[in-house]
């Protein structure tokens, strides 16, 4: 019996509140599939705008979904410094390397948000508003 319990836990059967974890996934499958293209299109738009900023590199072919990987080619900026600066401007990004960050576009992101993000990046890396 103990061995069966251990194996059940190893396979995820020991999860408590699994319904709470599953609920957002079920909601997304039932309500968000049709609009995923909007997120992907906005991510492509954001990636194109950010790639025009000196000091950033984005492989635009590598943006087929709503996830954008940005490489920082700026002598005075690394991922930690950029993340801290962006946090002060209410922009959340994730560090995925010393000079690399990841951004995700989701259903709450508007075109105005994209313009705001691009402007803040431009300010930080090019010194322009």
GROMACS .gro file of C-alpha atoms in nm:
model
  129
    1UNK     CA    1   0.000   0.000   0.000
    2UNK     CA    2   0.284   0.241   0.085
    3UNK     CA    3   0.453   0.171  -0.248
    4UNK     CA    4   0.126   0.241  -0.433
    5UNK     CA    5   0.083   0.574  -0.251
    6UNK     CA    6   0.440   0.674  -0.333
    7UNK     CA    7   0.392   0.589  -0.702
    8UNK     CA    8   0.062   0.780  -0.709
    9UNK     CA    9   0.237   1.089  -0.572
   10UNK     CA   10   0.523   1.055  -0.821
   11UNK     CA   11   0.269   1.057  -1.103
   12UNK     CA   12   0.090   1.368  -0.974
   13UNK     CA   13  -0.190   1.189  -0.793
   14UNK     CA   14  -0.097   1.354  -0.467
   15UNK     CA   15  -0.189   1.703  -0.589
   16UNK     CA   16  -0.433   1.891  -0.374
   17UNK     CA   17  -0.661   2.153  -0.523
   18UNK     CA   18  -0.594   2.021  -0.875
   19UNK     CA   19  -0.926   2.170  -0.989
   20UNK     CA   20  -0.800   2.519  -0.907
   21UNK     CA   21  -0.497   2.456  -1.126
   22UNK     CA   22  -0.703   2.301  -1.406
   23UNK     CA   23  -0.977   2.567  -1.414
   24UNK     CA   24  -0.779   2.834  -1.606
   25UNK     CA   25  -0.670   2.575  -1.861
   26UNK     CA   26  -1.028   2.459  -1.917
   27UNK     CA   27  -1.145   2.821  -1.947
   28UNK     CA   28  -0.871   2.895  -2.201
   29UNK     CA   29  -0.962   2.591  -2.411
   30UNK     CA   30  -1.330   2.683  -2.407
   31UNK     CA   31  -1.303   3.060  -2.453
   32UNK     CA   32  -0.964   3.175  -2.578
   33UNK     CA   33  -0.865   2.953  -2.872
   34UNK     CA   34  -1.041   3.172  -3.129
   35UNK     CA   35  -0.851   3.483  -3.023
   36UNK     CA   36  -0.498   3.340  -2.994
   37UNK     CA   37  -0.419   3.485  -3.338
   38UNK     CA   38  -0.471   3.835  -3.190
   39UNK     CA   39  -0.204   3.771  -2.925
   40UNK     CA   40   0.034   3.629  -3.185
   41UNK     CA   41  -0.023   3.926  -3.418
   42UNK     CA   42   0.037   4.173  -3.135
   43UNK     CA   43   0.354   3.989  -3.035
   44UNK     CA   44   0.480   4.013  -3.394
   45UNK     CA   45   0.396   4.385  -3.398
   46UNK     CA   46   0.580   4.440  -3.067
   47UNK     CA   47   0.879   4.237  -3.187
   48UNK     CA   48   0.904   4.435  -3.511
   49UNK     CA   49   0.892   4.768  -3.326
   50UNK     CA   50   1.143   4.659  -3.061
   51UNK     CA   51   1.382   4.522  -3.323
   52UNK     CA   52   1.413   4.874  -3.467
   53UNK     CA   53   1.566   4.997  -3.139
   54UNK     CA   54   1.943   5.024  -3.132
   55UNK     CA   55   2.083   4.779  -2.878
   56UNK     CA   56   1.816   4.511  -2.918
   57UNK     CA   57   1.806   4.206  -3.141
   58UNK     CA   58   1.499   3.994  -3.209
   59UNK     CA   59   1.493   3.716  -3.464
   60UNK     CA   60   1.158   3.801  -3.621
   61UNK     CA   61   1.129   3.457  -3.778
   62UNK     CA   62   1.141   3.320  -3.423
   63UNK     CA   63   0.813   3.491  -3.318
   64UNK     CA   64   0.542   3.249  -3.434
   65UNK     CA   65   0.347   3.273  -3.107
   66UNK     CA   66   0.291   3.531  -2.834
   67UNK     CA   67   0.641   3.482  -2.686
   68UNK     CA   68   0.924   3.719  -2.777
   69UNK     CA   69   1.291   3.657  -2.696
   70UNK     CA   70   1.501   3.972  -2.692
   71UNK     CA   71   1.881   3.978  -2.696
   72UNK     CA   72   2.042   4.292  -2.553
   73UNK     CA   73   2.337   4.423  -2.758
   74UNK     CA   74   2.402   4.731  -2.548
   75UNK     CA   75   2.735   4.795  -2.375
   76UNK     CA   76   2.584   4.952  -2.063
   77UNK     CA   77   2.277   4.734  -2.024
   78UNK     CA   78   2.231   4.372  -1.923
   79UNK     CA   79   1.915   4.178  -1.844
   80UNK     CA   80   1.920   4.253  -1.470
   81UNK     CA   81   1.961   4.628  -1.519
   82UNK     CA   82   1.699   4.642  -1.793
   83UNK     CA   83   1.450   4.441  -1.586
   84UNK     CA   84   1.497   4.674  -1.289
   85UNK     CA   85   1.451   4.983  -1.507
   86UNK     CA   86   1.141   4.838  -1.673
   87UNK     CA   87   0.991   4.733  -1.340
   88UNK     CA   88   0.992   5.098  -1.238
   89UNK     CA   89   0.788   5.172  -1.550
   90UNK     CA   90   0.535   4.892  -1.474
   91UNK     CA   91   0.667   4.660  -1.746
   92UNK     CA   92   0.730   4.297  -1.653
   93UNK     CA   93   0.978   4.085  -1.845
   94UNK     CA   94   1.163   3.766  -1.753
   95UNK     CA   95   1.537   3.712  -1.754
   96UNK     CA   96   1.641   3.410  -1.960
   97UNK     CA   97   2.012   3.491  -1.984
   98UNK     CA   98   2.272   3.751  -1.890
   99UNK     CA   99   2.180   3.957  -2.195
  100UNK     CA  100   1.846   3.801  -2.284
  101UNK     CA  101   1.486   3.860  -2.176
  102UNK     CA  102   1.149   3.709  -2.263
  103UNK     CA  103   0.821   3.893  -2.311
  104UNK     CA  104   0.473   3.748  -2.346
  105UNK     CA  105   0.173   3.917  -2.503
  106UNK     CA  106  -0.168   3.812  -2.369
  107UNK     CA  107  -0.531   3.909  -2.412
  108UNK     CA  108  -0.510   4.212  -2.179
  109UNK     CA  109  -0.233   4.378  -2.385
  110UNK     CA  110  -0.360   4.657  -2.610
  111UNK     CA  111  -0.198   4.851  -2.894
  112UNK     CA  112  -0.154   5.138  -2.649
  113UNK     CA  113   0.040   4.908  -2.416
  114UNK     CA  114   0.265   4.805  -2.705
  115UNK     CA  115   0.337   5.170  -2.790
  116UNK     CA  116   0.409   5.242  -2.423
  117UNK     CA  117   0.652   4.950  -2.396
  118UNK     CA  118   0.834   5.048  -2.715
  119UNK     CA  119   0.866   5.408  -2.595
  120UNK     CA  120   1.011   5.299  -2.260
  121UNK     CA  121   1.262   5.068  -2.426
  122UNK     CA  122   1.362   5.348  -2.664
  123UNK     CA  123   1.411   5.587  -2.370
  124UNK     CA  124   1.628   5.338  -2.181
  125UNK     CA  125   1.844   5.222  -2.470
  126UNK     CA  126   1.858   5.521  -2.704
  127UNK     CA  127   1.788   5.802  -2.459
  128UNK     CA  128   1.489   5.914  -2.665
  129UNK     CA  129   1.123   5.949  -2.564
   0.00000   0.00000   0.00000
